[in-house]
Short mmCIF file of C-alpha atoms in Angstrom, two decimals:
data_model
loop_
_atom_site.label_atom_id
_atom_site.label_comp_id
_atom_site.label_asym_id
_atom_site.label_seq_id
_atom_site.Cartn_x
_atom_site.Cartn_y
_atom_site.Cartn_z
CA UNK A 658 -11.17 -49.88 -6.80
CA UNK A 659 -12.78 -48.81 -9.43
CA UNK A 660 -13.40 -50.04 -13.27
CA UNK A 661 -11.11 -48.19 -15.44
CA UNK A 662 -10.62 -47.58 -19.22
CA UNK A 663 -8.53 -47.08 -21.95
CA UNK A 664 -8.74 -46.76 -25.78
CA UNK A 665 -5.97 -47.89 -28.37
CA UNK A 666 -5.71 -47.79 -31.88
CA UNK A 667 -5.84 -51.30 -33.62
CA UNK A 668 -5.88 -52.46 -37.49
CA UNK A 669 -9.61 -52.65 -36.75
CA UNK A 670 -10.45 -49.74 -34.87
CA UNK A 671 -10.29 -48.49 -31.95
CA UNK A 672 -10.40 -51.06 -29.08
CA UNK A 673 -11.97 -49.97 -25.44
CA UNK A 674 -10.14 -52.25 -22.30
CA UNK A 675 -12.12 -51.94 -18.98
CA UNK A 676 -10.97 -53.62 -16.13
CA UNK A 677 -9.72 -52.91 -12.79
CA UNK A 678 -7.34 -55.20 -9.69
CA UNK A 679 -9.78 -57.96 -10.68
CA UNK A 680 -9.18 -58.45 -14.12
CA UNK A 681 -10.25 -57.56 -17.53
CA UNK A 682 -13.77 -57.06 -17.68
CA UNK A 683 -14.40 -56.22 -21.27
CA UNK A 684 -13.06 -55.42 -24.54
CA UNK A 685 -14.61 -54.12 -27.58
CA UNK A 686 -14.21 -52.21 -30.44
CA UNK A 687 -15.34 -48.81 -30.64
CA UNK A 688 -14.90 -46.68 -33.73
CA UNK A 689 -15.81 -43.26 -32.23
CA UNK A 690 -13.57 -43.07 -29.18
CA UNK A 691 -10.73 -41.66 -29.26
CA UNK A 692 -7.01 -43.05 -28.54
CA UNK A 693 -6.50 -42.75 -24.40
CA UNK A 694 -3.22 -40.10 -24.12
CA UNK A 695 -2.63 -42.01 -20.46
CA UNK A 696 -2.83 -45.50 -20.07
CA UNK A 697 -3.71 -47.41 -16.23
CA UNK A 698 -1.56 -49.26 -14.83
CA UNK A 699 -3.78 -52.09 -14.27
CA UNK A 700 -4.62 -51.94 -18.08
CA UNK A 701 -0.97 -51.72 -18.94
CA UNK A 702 -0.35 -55.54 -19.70
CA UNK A 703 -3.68 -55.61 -22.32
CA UNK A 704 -2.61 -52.85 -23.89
CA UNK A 705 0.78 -54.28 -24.43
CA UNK A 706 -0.79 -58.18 -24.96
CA UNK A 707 -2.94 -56.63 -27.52
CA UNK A 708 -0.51 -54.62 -29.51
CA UNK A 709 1.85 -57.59 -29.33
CA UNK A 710 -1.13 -60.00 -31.17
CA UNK A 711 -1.53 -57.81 -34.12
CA UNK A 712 1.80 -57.40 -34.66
CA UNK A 713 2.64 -60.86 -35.07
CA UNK A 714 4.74 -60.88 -31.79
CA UNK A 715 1.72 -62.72 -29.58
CA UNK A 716 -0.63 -66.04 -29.64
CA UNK A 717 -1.43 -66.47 -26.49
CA UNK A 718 -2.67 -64.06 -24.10
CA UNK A 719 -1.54 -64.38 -20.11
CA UNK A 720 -3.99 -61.97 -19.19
CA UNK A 721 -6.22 -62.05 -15.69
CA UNK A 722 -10.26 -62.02 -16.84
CA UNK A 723 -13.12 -61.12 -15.05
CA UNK A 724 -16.20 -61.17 -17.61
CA UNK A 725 -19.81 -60.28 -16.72
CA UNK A 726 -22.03 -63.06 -17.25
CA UNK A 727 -23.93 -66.62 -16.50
CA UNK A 728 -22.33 -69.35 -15.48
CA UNK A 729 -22.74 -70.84 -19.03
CA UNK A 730 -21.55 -67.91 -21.13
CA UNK A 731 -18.27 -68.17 -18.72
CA UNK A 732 -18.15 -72.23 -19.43
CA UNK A 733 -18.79 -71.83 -23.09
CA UNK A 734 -15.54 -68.54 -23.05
CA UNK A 735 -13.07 -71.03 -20.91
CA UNK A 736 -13.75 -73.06 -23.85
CA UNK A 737 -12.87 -70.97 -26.39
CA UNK A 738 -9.59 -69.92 -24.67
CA UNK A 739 -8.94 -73.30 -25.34
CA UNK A 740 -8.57 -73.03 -29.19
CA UNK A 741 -5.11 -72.30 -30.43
CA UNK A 742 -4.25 -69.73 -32.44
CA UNK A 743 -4.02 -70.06 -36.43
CA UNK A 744 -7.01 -73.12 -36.04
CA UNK A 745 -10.61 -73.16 -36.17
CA UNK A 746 -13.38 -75.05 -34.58
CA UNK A 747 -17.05 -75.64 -35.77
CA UNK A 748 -19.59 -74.45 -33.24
CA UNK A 749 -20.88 -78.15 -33.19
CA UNK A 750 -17.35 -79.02 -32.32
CA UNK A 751 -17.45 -76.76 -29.31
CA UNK A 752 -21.43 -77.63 -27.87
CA UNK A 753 -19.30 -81.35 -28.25
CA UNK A 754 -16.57 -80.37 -25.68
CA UNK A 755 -18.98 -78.43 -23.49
CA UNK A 756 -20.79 -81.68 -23.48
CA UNK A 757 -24.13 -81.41 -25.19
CA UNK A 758 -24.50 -80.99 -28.97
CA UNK A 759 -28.01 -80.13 -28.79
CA UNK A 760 -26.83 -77.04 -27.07
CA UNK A 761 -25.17 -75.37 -30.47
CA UNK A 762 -27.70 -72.53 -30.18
CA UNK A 763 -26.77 -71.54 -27.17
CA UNK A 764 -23.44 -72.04 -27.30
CA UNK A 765 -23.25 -69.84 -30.39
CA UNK A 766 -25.37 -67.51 -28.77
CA UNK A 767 -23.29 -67.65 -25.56
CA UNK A 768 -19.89 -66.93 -28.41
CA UNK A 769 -21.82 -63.83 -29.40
CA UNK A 770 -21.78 -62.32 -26.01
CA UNK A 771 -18.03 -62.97 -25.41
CA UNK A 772 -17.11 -59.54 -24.00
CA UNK A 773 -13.76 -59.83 -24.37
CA UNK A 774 -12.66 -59.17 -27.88
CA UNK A 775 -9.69 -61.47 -29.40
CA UNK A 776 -8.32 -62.34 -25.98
CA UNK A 777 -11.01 -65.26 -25.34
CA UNK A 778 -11.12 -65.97 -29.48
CA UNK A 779 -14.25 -66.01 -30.66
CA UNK A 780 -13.39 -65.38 -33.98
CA UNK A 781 -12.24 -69.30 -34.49
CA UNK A 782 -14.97 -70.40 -34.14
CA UNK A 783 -16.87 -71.34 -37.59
CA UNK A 784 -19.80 -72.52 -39.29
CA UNK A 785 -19.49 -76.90 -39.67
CA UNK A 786 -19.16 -76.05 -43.77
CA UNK A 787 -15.95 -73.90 -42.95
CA UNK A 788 -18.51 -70.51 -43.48
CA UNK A 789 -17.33 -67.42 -41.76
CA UNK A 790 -20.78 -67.32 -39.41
CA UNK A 791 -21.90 -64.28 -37.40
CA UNK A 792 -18.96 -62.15 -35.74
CA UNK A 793 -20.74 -59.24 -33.42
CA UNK A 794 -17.54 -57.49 -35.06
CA UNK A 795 -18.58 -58.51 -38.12
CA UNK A 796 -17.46 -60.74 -40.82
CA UNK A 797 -14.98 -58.43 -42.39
CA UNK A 798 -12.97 -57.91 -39.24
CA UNK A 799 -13.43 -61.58 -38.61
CA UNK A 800 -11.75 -62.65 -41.90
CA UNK A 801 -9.04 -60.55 -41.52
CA UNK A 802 -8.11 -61.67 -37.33
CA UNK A 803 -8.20 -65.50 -39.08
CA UNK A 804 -5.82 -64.35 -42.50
CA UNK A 805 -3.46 -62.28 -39.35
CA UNK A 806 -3.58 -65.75 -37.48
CA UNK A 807 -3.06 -67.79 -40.51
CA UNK A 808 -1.64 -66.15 -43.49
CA UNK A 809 -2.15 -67.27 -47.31
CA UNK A 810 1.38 -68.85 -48.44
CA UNK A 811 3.46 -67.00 -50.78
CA UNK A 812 3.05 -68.45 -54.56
CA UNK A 813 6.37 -68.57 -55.99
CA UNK A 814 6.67 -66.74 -59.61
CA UNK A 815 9.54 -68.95 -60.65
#
């Protein structure tokens, strides 16, 4: 079977799914697709998954994956899956669960490759000072996935 595709409108952008019977391979944003008019079946449940997260309905995806890459990347993603939605996670914290500390650059550089956009959530995953570090989405889109995950509280006027 082949890989196939479909693009759907997002609050930031225009997000590609590829997969096929396997799973999800990837998903990314893409501003200069357009919106898919047909959806595949086998891309139905993403589609739905992902429209369901960003309007409020969603934390957790129950999604079947199958991203490209080494053995390490795919280690350092399973983690990430792990953190829950509306929380954080320092990038020291995660080399910590993988194991090895000393392995922060490559963890972050293995979070950097994470093909598959919000589903495995790369965007908790912060500098140790609380900074909003690198997001290959970038840092605007990052902010706002955290503020849809975790929302300022209403001040009361009176």
């Amino acid at each position: 079977m082949s890989r196939k595709q479909a693009n759907i409108r997002t609050p930031l952008g225009i997000a590609t799914i590829i997969g096929d019977k396997h799973g999800i391979q990837q998903i990314k944003l893409d501003e200069v697709s357009v919106e898919s008019s047909e959806i595949p079946e086998v891309l139905e449940s993403a589609v739905l998954q992902l429209q369901q997260y960003f309007s409020g309905e969603r934390q957790e995806f129950d999604l079947k994956l199958n991203p490209e890459g080494t053995d390490f990347q795919k280690k350092v993603w399973k983690e990430l899956s792990y953190i829950p939605y509306g929380t954080t996670h320092s990038y020291l914290e995660l080399s910590r669960k993988l194991g090895d500390e000393k392995a922060i650059r490559a963890v972050a550089a293995a979070n950097g490759k994470n093909p598959l956009w919000i589903v495995v959530p790369c965007h908790r995953v912060i500098g140790i000072d609380g900074s909003l570090t690198g997001y290959a989405g970038g840092l605007h889109r990052k902010k706002w996935l955290l503020e849809l995950e975790n929302p300022p509280l209403q001040q009361s006027l009176f």
